[in-house]
mmCIF file of C-alpha atoms in Angstrom:
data_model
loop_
_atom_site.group_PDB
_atom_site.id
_atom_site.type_symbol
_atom_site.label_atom_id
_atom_site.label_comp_id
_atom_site.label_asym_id
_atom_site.label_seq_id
_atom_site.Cartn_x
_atom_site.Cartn_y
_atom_site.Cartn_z
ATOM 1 C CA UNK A 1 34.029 39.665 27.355
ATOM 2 C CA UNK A 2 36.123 36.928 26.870
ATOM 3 C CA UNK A 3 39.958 37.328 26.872
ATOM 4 C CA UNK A 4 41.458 34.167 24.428
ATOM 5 C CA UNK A 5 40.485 34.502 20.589
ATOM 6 C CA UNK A 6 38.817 32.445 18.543
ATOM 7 C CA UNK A 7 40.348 31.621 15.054
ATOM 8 C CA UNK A 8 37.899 30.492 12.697
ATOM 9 C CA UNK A 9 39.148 27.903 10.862
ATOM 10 C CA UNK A 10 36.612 25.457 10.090
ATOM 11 C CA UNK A 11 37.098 22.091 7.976
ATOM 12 C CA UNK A 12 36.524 22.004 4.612
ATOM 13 C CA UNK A 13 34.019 19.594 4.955
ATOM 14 C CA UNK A 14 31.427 21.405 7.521
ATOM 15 C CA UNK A 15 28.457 20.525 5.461
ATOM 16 C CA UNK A 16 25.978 22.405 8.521
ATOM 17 C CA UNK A 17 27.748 25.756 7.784
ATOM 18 C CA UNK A 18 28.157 25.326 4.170
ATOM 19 C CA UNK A 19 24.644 24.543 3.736
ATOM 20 C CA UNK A 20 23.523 27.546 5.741
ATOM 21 C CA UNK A 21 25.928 30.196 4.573
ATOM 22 C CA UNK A 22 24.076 29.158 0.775
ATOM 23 C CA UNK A 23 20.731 28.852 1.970
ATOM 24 C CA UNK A 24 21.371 32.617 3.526
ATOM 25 C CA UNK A 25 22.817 33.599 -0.230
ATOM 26 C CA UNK A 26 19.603 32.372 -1.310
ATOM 27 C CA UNK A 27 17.265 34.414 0.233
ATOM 28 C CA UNK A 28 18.718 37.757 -0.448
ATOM 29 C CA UNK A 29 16.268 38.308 -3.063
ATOM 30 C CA UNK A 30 13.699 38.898 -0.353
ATOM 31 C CA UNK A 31 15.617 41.901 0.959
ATOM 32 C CA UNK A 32 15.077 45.511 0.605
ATOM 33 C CA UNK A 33 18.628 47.819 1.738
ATOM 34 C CA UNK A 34 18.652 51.072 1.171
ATOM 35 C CA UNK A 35 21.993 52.736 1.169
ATOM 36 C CA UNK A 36 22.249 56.542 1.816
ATOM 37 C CA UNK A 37 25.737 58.195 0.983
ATOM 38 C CA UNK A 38 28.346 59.716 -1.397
ATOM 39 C CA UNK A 39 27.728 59.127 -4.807
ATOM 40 C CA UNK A 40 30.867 58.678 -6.794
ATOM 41 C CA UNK A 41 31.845 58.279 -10.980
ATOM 42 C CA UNK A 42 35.008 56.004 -11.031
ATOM 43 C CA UNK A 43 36.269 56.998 -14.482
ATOM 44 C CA UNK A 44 39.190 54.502 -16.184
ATOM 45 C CA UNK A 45 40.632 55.683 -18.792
ATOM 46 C CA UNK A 46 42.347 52.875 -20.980
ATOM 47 C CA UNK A 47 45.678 53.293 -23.298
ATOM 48 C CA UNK A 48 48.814 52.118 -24.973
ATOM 49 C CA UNK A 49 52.108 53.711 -24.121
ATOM 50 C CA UNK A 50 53.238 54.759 -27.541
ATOM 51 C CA UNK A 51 56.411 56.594 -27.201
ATOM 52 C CA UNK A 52 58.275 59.213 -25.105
ATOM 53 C CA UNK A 53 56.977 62.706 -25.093
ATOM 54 C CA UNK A 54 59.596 65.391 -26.671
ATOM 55 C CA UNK A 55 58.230 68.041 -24.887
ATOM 56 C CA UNK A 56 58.921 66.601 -21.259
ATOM 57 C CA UNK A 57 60.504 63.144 -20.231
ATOM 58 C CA UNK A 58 56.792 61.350 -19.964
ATOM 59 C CA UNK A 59 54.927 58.518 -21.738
ATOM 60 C CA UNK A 60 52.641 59.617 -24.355
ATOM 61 C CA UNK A 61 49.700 57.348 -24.066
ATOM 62 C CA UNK A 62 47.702 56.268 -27.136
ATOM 63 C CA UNK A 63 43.867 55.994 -25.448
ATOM 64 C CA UNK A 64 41.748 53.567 -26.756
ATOM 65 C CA UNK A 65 38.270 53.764 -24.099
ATOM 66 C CA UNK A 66 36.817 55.204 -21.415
ATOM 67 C CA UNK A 67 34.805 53.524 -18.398
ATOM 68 C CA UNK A 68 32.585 55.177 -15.990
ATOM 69 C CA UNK A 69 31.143 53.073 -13.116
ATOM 70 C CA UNK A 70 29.151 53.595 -10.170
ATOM 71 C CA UNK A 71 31.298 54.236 -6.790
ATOM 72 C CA UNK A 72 31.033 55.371 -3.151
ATOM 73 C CA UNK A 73 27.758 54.187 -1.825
ATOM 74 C CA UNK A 74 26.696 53.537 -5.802
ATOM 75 C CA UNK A 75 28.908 50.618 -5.578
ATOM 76 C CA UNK A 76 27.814 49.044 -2.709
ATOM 77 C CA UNK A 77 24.157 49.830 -4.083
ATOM 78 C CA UNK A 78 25.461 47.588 -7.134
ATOM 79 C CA UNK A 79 26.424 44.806 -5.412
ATOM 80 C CA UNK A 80 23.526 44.584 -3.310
ATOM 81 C CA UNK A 81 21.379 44.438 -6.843
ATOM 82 C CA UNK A 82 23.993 41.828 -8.407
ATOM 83 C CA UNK A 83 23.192 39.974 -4.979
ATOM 84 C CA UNK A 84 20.176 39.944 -6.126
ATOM 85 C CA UNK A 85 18.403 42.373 -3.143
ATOM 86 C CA UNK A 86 16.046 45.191 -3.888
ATOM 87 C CA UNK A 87 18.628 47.896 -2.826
ATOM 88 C CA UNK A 88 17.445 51.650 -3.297
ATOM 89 C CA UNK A 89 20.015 54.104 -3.302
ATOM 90 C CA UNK A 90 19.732 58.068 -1.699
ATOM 91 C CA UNK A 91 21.953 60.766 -2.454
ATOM 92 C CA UNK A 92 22.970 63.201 -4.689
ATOM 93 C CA UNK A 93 24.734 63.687 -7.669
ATOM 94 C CA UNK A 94 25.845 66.784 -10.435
ATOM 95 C CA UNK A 95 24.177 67.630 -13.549
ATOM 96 C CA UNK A 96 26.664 66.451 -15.438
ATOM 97 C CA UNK A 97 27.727 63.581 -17.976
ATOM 98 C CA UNK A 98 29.256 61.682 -15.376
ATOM 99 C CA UNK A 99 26.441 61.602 -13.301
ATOM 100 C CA UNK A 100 24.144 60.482 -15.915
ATOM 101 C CA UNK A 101 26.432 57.554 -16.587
ATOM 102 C CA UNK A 102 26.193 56.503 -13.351
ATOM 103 C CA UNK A 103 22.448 56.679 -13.389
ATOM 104 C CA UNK A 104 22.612 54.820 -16.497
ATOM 105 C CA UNK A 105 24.734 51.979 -14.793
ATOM 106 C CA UNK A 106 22.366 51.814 -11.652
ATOM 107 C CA UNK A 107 19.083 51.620 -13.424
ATOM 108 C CA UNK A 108 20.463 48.871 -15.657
ATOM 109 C CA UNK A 109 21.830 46.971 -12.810
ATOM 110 C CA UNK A 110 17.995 47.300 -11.387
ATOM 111 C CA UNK A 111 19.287 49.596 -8.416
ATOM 112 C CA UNK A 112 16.184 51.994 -7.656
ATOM 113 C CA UNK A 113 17.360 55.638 -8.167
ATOM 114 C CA UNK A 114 14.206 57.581 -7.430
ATOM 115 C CA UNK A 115 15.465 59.073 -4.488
ATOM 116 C CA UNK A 116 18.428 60.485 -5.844
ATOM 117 C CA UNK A 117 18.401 64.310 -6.177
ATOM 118 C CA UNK A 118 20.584 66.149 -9.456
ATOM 119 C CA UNK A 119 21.979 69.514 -8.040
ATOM 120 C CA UNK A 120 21.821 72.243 -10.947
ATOM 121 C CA UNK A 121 25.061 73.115 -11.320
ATOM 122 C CA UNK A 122 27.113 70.281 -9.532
ATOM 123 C CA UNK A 123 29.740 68.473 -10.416
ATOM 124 C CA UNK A 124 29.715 64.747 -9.699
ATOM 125 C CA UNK A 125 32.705 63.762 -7.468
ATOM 126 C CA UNK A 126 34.915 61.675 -10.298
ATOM 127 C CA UNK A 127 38.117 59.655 -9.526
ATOM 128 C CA UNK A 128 39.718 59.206 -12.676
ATOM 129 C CA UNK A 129 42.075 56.378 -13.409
ATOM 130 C CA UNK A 130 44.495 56.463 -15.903
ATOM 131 C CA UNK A 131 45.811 52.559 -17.001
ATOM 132 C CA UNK A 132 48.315 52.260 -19.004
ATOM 133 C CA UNK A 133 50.371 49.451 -20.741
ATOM 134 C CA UNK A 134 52.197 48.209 -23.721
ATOM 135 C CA UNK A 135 50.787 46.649 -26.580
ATOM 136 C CA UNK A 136 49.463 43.095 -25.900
ATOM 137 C CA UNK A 137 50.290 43.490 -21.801
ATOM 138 C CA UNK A 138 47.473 43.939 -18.915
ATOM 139 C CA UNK A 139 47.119 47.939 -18.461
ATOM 140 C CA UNK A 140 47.998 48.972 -14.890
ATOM 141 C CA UNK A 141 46.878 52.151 -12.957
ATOM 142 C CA UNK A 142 49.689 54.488 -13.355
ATOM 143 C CA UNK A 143 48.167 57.727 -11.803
ATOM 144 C CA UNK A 144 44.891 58.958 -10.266
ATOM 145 C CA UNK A 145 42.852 62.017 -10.835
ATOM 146 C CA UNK A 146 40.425 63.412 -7.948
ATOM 147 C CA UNK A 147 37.665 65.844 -8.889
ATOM 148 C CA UNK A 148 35.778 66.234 -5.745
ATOM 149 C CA UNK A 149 34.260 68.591 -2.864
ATOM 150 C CA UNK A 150 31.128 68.593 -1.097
ATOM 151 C CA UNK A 151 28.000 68.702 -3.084
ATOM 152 C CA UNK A 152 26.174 71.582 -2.909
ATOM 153 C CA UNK A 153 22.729 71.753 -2.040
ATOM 154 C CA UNK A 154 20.267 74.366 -1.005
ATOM 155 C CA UNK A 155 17.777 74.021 1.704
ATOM 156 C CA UNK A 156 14.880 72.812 -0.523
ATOM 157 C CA UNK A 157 17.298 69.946 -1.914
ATOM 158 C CA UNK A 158 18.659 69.077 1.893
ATOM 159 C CA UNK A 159 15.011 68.519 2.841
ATOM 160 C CA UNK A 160 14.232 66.918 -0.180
ATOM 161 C CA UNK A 161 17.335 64.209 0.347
ATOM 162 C CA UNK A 162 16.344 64.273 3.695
ATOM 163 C CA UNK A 163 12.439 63.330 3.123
ATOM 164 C CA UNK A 164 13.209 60.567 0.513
ATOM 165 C CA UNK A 165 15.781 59.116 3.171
ATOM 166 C CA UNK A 166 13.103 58.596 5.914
ATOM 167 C CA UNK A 167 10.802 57.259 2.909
ATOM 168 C CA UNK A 168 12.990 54.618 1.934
ATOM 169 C CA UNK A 169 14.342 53.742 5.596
ATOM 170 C CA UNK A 170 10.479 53.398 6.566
ATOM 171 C CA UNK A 171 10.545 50.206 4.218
ATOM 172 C CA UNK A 172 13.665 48.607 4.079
ATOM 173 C CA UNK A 173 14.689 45.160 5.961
ATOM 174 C CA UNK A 174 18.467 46.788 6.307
ATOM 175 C CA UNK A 175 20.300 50.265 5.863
ATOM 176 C CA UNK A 176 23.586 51.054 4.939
ATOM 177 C CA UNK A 177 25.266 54.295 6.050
ATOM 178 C CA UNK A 178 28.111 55.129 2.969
ATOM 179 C CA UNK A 179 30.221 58.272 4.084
ATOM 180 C CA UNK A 180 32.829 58.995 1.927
ATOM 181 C CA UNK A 181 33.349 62.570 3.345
ATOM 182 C CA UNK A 182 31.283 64.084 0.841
ATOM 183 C CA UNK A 183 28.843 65.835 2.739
ATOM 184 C CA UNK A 184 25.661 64.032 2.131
ATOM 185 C CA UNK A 185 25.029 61.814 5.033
ATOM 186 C CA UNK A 186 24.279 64.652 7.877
ATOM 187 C CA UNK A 187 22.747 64.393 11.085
ATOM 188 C CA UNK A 188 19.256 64.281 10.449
ATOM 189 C CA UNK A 189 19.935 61.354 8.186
ATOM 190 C CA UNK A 190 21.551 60.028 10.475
ATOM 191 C CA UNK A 191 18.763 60.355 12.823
ATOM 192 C CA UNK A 192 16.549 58.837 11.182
ATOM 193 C CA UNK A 193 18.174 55.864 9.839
ATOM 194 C CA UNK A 194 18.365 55.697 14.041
ATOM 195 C CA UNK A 195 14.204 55.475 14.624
ATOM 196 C CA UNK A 196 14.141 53.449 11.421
ATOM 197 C CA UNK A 197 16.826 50.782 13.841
ATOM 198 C CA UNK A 198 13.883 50.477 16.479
ATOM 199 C CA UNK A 199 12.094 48.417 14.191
ATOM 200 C CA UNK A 200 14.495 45.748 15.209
ATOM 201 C CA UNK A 201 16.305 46.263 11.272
ATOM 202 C CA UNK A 202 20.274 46.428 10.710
ATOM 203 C CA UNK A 203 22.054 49.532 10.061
ATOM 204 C CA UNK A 204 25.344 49.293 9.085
ATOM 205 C CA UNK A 205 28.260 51.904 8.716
ATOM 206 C CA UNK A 206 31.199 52.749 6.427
ATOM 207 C CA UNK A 207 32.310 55.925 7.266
ATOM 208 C CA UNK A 208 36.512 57.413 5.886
ATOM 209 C CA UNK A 209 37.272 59.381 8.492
ATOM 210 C CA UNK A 210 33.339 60.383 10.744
ATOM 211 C CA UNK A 211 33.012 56.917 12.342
ATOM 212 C CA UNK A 212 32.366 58.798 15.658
ATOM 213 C CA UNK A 213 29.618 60.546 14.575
ATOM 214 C CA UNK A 214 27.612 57.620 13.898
ATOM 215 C CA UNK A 215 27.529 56.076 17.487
ATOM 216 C CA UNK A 216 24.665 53.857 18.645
ATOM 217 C CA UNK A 217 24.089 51.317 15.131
ATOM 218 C CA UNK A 218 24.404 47.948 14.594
ATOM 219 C CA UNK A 219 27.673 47.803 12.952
ATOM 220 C CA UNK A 220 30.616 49.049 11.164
ATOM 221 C CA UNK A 221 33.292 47.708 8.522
ATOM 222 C CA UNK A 222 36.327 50.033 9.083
ATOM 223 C CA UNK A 223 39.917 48.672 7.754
ATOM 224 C CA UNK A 224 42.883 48.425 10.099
ATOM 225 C CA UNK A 225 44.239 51.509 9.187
ATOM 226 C CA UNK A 226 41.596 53.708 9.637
ATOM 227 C CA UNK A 227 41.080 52.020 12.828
ATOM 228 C CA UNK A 228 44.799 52.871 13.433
ATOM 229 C CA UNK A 229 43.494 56.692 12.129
ATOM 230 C CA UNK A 230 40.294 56.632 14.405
ATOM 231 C CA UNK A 231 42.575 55.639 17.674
ATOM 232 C CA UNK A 232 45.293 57.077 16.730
ATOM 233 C CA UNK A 233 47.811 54.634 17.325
ATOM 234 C CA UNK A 234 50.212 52.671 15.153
ATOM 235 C CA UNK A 235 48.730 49.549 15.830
ATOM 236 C CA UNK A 236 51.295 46.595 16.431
ATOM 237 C CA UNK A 237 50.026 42.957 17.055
ATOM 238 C CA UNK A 238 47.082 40.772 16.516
ATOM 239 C CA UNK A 239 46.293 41.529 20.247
ATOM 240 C CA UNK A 240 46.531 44.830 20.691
ATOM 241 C CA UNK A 241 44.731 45.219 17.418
ATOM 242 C CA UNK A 242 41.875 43.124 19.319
ATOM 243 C CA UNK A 243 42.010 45.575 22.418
ATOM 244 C CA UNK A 244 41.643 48.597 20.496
ATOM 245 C CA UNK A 245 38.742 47.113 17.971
ATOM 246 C CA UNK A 246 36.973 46.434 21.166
ATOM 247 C CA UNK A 247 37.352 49.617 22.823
ATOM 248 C CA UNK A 248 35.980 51.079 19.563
ATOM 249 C CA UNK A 249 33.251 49.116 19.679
ATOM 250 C CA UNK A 250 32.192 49.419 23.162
ATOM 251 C CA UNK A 251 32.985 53.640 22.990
ATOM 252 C CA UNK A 252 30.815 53.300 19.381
ATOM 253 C CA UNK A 253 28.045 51.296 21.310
ATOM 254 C CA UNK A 254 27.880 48.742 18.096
ATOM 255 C CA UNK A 255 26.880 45.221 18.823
ATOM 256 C CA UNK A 256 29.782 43.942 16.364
ATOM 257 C CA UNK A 257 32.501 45.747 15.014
ATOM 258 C CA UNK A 258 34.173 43.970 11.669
ATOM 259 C CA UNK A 259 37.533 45.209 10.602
ATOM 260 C CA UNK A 260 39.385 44.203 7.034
ATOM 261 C CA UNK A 261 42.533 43.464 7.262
ATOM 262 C CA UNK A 262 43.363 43.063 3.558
ATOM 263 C CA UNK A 263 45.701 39.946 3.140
ATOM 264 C CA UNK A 264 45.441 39.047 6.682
ATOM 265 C CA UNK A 265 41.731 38.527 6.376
ATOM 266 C CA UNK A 266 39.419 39.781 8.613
ATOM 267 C CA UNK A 267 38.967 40.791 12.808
ATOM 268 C CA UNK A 268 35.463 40.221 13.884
ATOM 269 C CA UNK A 269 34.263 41.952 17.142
ATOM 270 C CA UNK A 270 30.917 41.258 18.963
ATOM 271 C CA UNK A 271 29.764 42.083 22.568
ATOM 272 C CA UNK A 272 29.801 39.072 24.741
ATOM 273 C CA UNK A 273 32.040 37.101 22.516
ATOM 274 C CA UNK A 274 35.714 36.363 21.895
ATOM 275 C CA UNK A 275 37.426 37.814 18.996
ATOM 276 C CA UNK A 276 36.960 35.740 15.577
ATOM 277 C CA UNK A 277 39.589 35.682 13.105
ATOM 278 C CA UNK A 278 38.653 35.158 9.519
ATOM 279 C CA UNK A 279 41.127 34.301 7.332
ATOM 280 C CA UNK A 280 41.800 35.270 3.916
ATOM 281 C CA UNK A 281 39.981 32.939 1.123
ATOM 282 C CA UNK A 282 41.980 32.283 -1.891
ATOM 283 C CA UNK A 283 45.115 33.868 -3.452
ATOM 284 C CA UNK A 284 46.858 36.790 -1.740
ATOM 285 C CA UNK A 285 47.826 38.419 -4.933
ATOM 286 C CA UNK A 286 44.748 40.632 -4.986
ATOM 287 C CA UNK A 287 44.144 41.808 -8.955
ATOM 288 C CA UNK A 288 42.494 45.162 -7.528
ATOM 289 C CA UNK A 289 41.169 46.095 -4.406
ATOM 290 C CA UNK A 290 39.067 48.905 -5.657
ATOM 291 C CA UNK A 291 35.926 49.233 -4.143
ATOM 292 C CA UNK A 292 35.959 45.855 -2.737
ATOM 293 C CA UNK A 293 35.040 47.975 0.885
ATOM 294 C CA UNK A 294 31.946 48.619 -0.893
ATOM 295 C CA UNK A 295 31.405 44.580 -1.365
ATOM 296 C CA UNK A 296 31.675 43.727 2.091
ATOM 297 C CA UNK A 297 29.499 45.566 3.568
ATOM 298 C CA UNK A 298 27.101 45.145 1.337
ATOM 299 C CA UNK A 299 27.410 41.069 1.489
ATOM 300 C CA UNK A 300 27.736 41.725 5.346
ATOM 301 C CA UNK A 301 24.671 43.719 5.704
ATOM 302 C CA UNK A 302 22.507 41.763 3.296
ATOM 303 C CA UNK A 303 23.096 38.541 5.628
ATOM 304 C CA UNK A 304 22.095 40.454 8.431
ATOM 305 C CA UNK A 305 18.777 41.394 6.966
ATOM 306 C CA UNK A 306 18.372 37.873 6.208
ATOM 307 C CA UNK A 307 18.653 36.852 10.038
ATOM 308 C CA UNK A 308 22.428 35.799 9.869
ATOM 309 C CA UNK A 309 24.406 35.722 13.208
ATOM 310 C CA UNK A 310 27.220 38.393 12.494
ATOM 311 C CA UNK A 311 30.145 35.498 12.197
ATOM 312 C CA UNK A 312 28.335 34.144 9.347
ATOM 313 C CA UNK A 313 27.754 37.558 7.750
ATOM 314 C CA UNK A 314 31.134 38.217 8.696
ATOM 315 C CA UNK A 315 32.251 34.977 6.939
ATOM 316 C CA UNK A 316 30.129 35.599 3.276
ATOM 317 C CA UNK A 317 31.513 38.940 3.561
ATOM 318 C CA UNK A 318 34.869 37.747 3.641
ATOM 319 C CA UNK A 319 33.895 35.038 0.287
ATOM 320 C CA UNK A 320 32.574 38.045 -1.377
ATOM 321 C CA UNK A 321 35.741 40.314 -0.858
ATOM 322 C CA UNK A 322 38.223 37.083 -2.402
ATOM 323 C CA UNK A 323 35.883 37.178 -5.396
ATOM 324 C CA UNK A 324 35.794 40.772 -6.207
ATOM 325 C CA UNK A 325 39.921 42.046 -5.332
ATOM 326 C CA UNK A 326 40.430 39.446 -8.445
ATOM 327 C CA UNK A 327 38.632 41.877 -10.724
ATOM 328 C CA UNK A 328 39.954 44.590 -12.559
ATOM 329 C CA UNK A 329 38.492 48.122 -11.497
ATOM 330 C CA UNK A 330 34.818 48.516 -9.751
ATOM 331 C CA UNK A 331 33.323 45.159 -9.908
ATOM 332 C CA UNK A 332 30.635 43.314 -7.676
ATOM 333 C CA UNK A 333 30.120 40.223 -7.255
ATOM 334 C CA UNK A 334 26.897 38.070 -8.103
ATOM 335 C CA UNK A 335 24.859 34.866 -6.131
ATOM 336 C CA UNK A 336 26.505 32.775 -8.770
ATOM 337 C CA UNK A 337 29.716 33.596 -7.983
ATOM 338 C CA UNK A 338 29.374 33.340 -3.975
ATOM 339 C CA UNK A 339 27.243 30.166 -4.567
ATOM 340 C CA UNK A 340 30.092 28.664 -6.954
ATOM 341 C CA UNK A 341 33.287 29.849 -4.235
ATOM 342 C CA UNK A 342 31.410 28.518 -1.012
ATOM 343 C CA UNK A 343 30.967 25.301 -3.230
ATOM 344 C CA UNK A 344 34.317 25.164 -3.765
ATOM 345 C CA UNK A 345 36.507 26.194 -1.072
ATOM 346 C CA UNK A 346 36.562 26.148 2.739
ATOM 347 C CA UNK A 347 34.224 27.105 4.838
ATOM 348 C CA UNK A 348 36.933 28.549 6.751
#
């Protein structure tokens, strides 16, 4: 490979790659993804500080509503549908009220959720924010709430998930892997979103903290740090950041390996090439970077389905993520919007 870098800072008038990365955005409505992962409820709960408690030196908080929104791999199935793809979503959530808000939220957003499985029983992994403010200011996230733990599922409902996985992967253009750590995306998933790759179709990865059990795909999106987890080194340096993403990526056998780098934009990795730097579009005063993971890879995988080289996936994928980190809580982000910012600012 390549030793010296390549820093990808193109003019603002490249009217070949402008044209192409929106002919690309284009087409995503041709698309089927499927993702297969962790289903999550992000919960925000909304309020006015009112006073000081008496009964402990804390804010008593006046609530005034309560949002629950798809997250995990539901997210990135959302943002694949507000691209505008046919994404189908596989997993597994708790009979619960959260998990039939979710449900709710997907099938209005036109995500497919047949081949989600409700576990009797279960309770749907929720991350609760609390947002608080004073009267007439923005609310800000003061303190978060986990309820979570592996689903639970029998034999009959691991064979089940595991049949309407191969279903779906049988006819989808692109796959993405979501692995929050949940428990849902095992092996024999895994295996067969591996035969479903031989048809020549993109399979991309997001995986916490399990990245090397997913050897052998197309791709992965991990952020610096959990690179820095994954190696387990406190990485220091664009360089040796560079070294160790391609190490990963040769020891992961991935033909590209794309890591976020938050306000330092993005490291792409790809066999046979040197490294491209992306840089950050837009302000670097994110608004919220919550779930915005989910966003990229599902703008970077959706390109790839569509025949994009990975730098150009790698480069709507970084659009995407400047569009969504200025929205408060779980957003996505829509072809209008991508259309509209690669209209208006560098192709860079």
């Amino acid at each position: 490979m390549p030793n010296r870098s390549r820093d990808d800072r193109l003019a603002i008038d490249d009217a070949p790659l402008r044209l192409r990365l929106q002919s690309l955005v284009r087409s995503f409505a041709e698309c089927r993804v499927a993702v297969v992962g962790d289903i999550v409820a992000d919960q925000f709960v909304y309020g006015e500080i009112s006073r000081v408690s008496r009964e402990a030196p804390v804010l008593i908080l006046r609530h005034e509503r309560t949002e629950t929104l798809p997250g995990g791999a539901a997210n990135c199935a959302m943002n694949l549908a507000a691209l505008g793809a046919k994404a189908t979503l596989i997993g597994a959530i708790g009979d619960d009220e959260a998990g039939r808000k979710v449900i709710d939220k997907l099938s209005a957003a036109g995500v497919a959720c047949d081949s989600i499985i409700v576990i009797k029983g279960a309770r749907t992994t929720t991350k609760v924010r609390i947002l608080a403010g004073r009267a007439h200011a923005p609310r800000q996230q003061v303190i978060r709430v986990d309820y979570e733990g592996e689903t639970p599922m029998n034999e009959t409902s691991r064979q089940l998930l595991h049949a309407n996985a191969r279903d779906v992967f049988a006819r989808s253009d692109a796959i993405v892997i979501s692995d929050y750590g949940y428990g849902i995306v095992s092996a024999e998933i895994a295996q067969s979103a591996q035969r479903a790759m031989a048809r020549g179709i993109p399979v991309v990865v997001d995986s916490r903290h399990r990245l090397f059990e997913f050897k052998g795909f197309t791709s992965a999106t991990p952020n610096e740090a959990e690179v820095e987890d994954l190696c387990r080194e406190r990485i220091a340096g664009i360089r040796r950041l560079e070294e160790i993403g391609e190490e990963l990526r040769q020891r992961l056998r991935y033909r590209a390996l794309l890591i976020t780098r938050g306000g330092d934009g993005m490291l792409l990795l790809e066999a046979e090439r040197p490294p491209l730097h992306i840089p950050i579009v837009g302000s670097r005063d994110a608004v919220d970077v919550t779930g915005a993971g989910d966003t990229v890879i599902a703008t970077y995988t959706l390109a790839l389905a569509c025949g994009a080289p990975f730098s150009d996936a790698a480069r709507l994928a970084n659009y995407a993520g400047s569009v969504v980190v200025m929205k408060r809580g779980t957003a996505t982000v829509s072809t209008e919007e991508l259309l509209t910012v690669l209209a208006h600012e560098s192709t860079g």
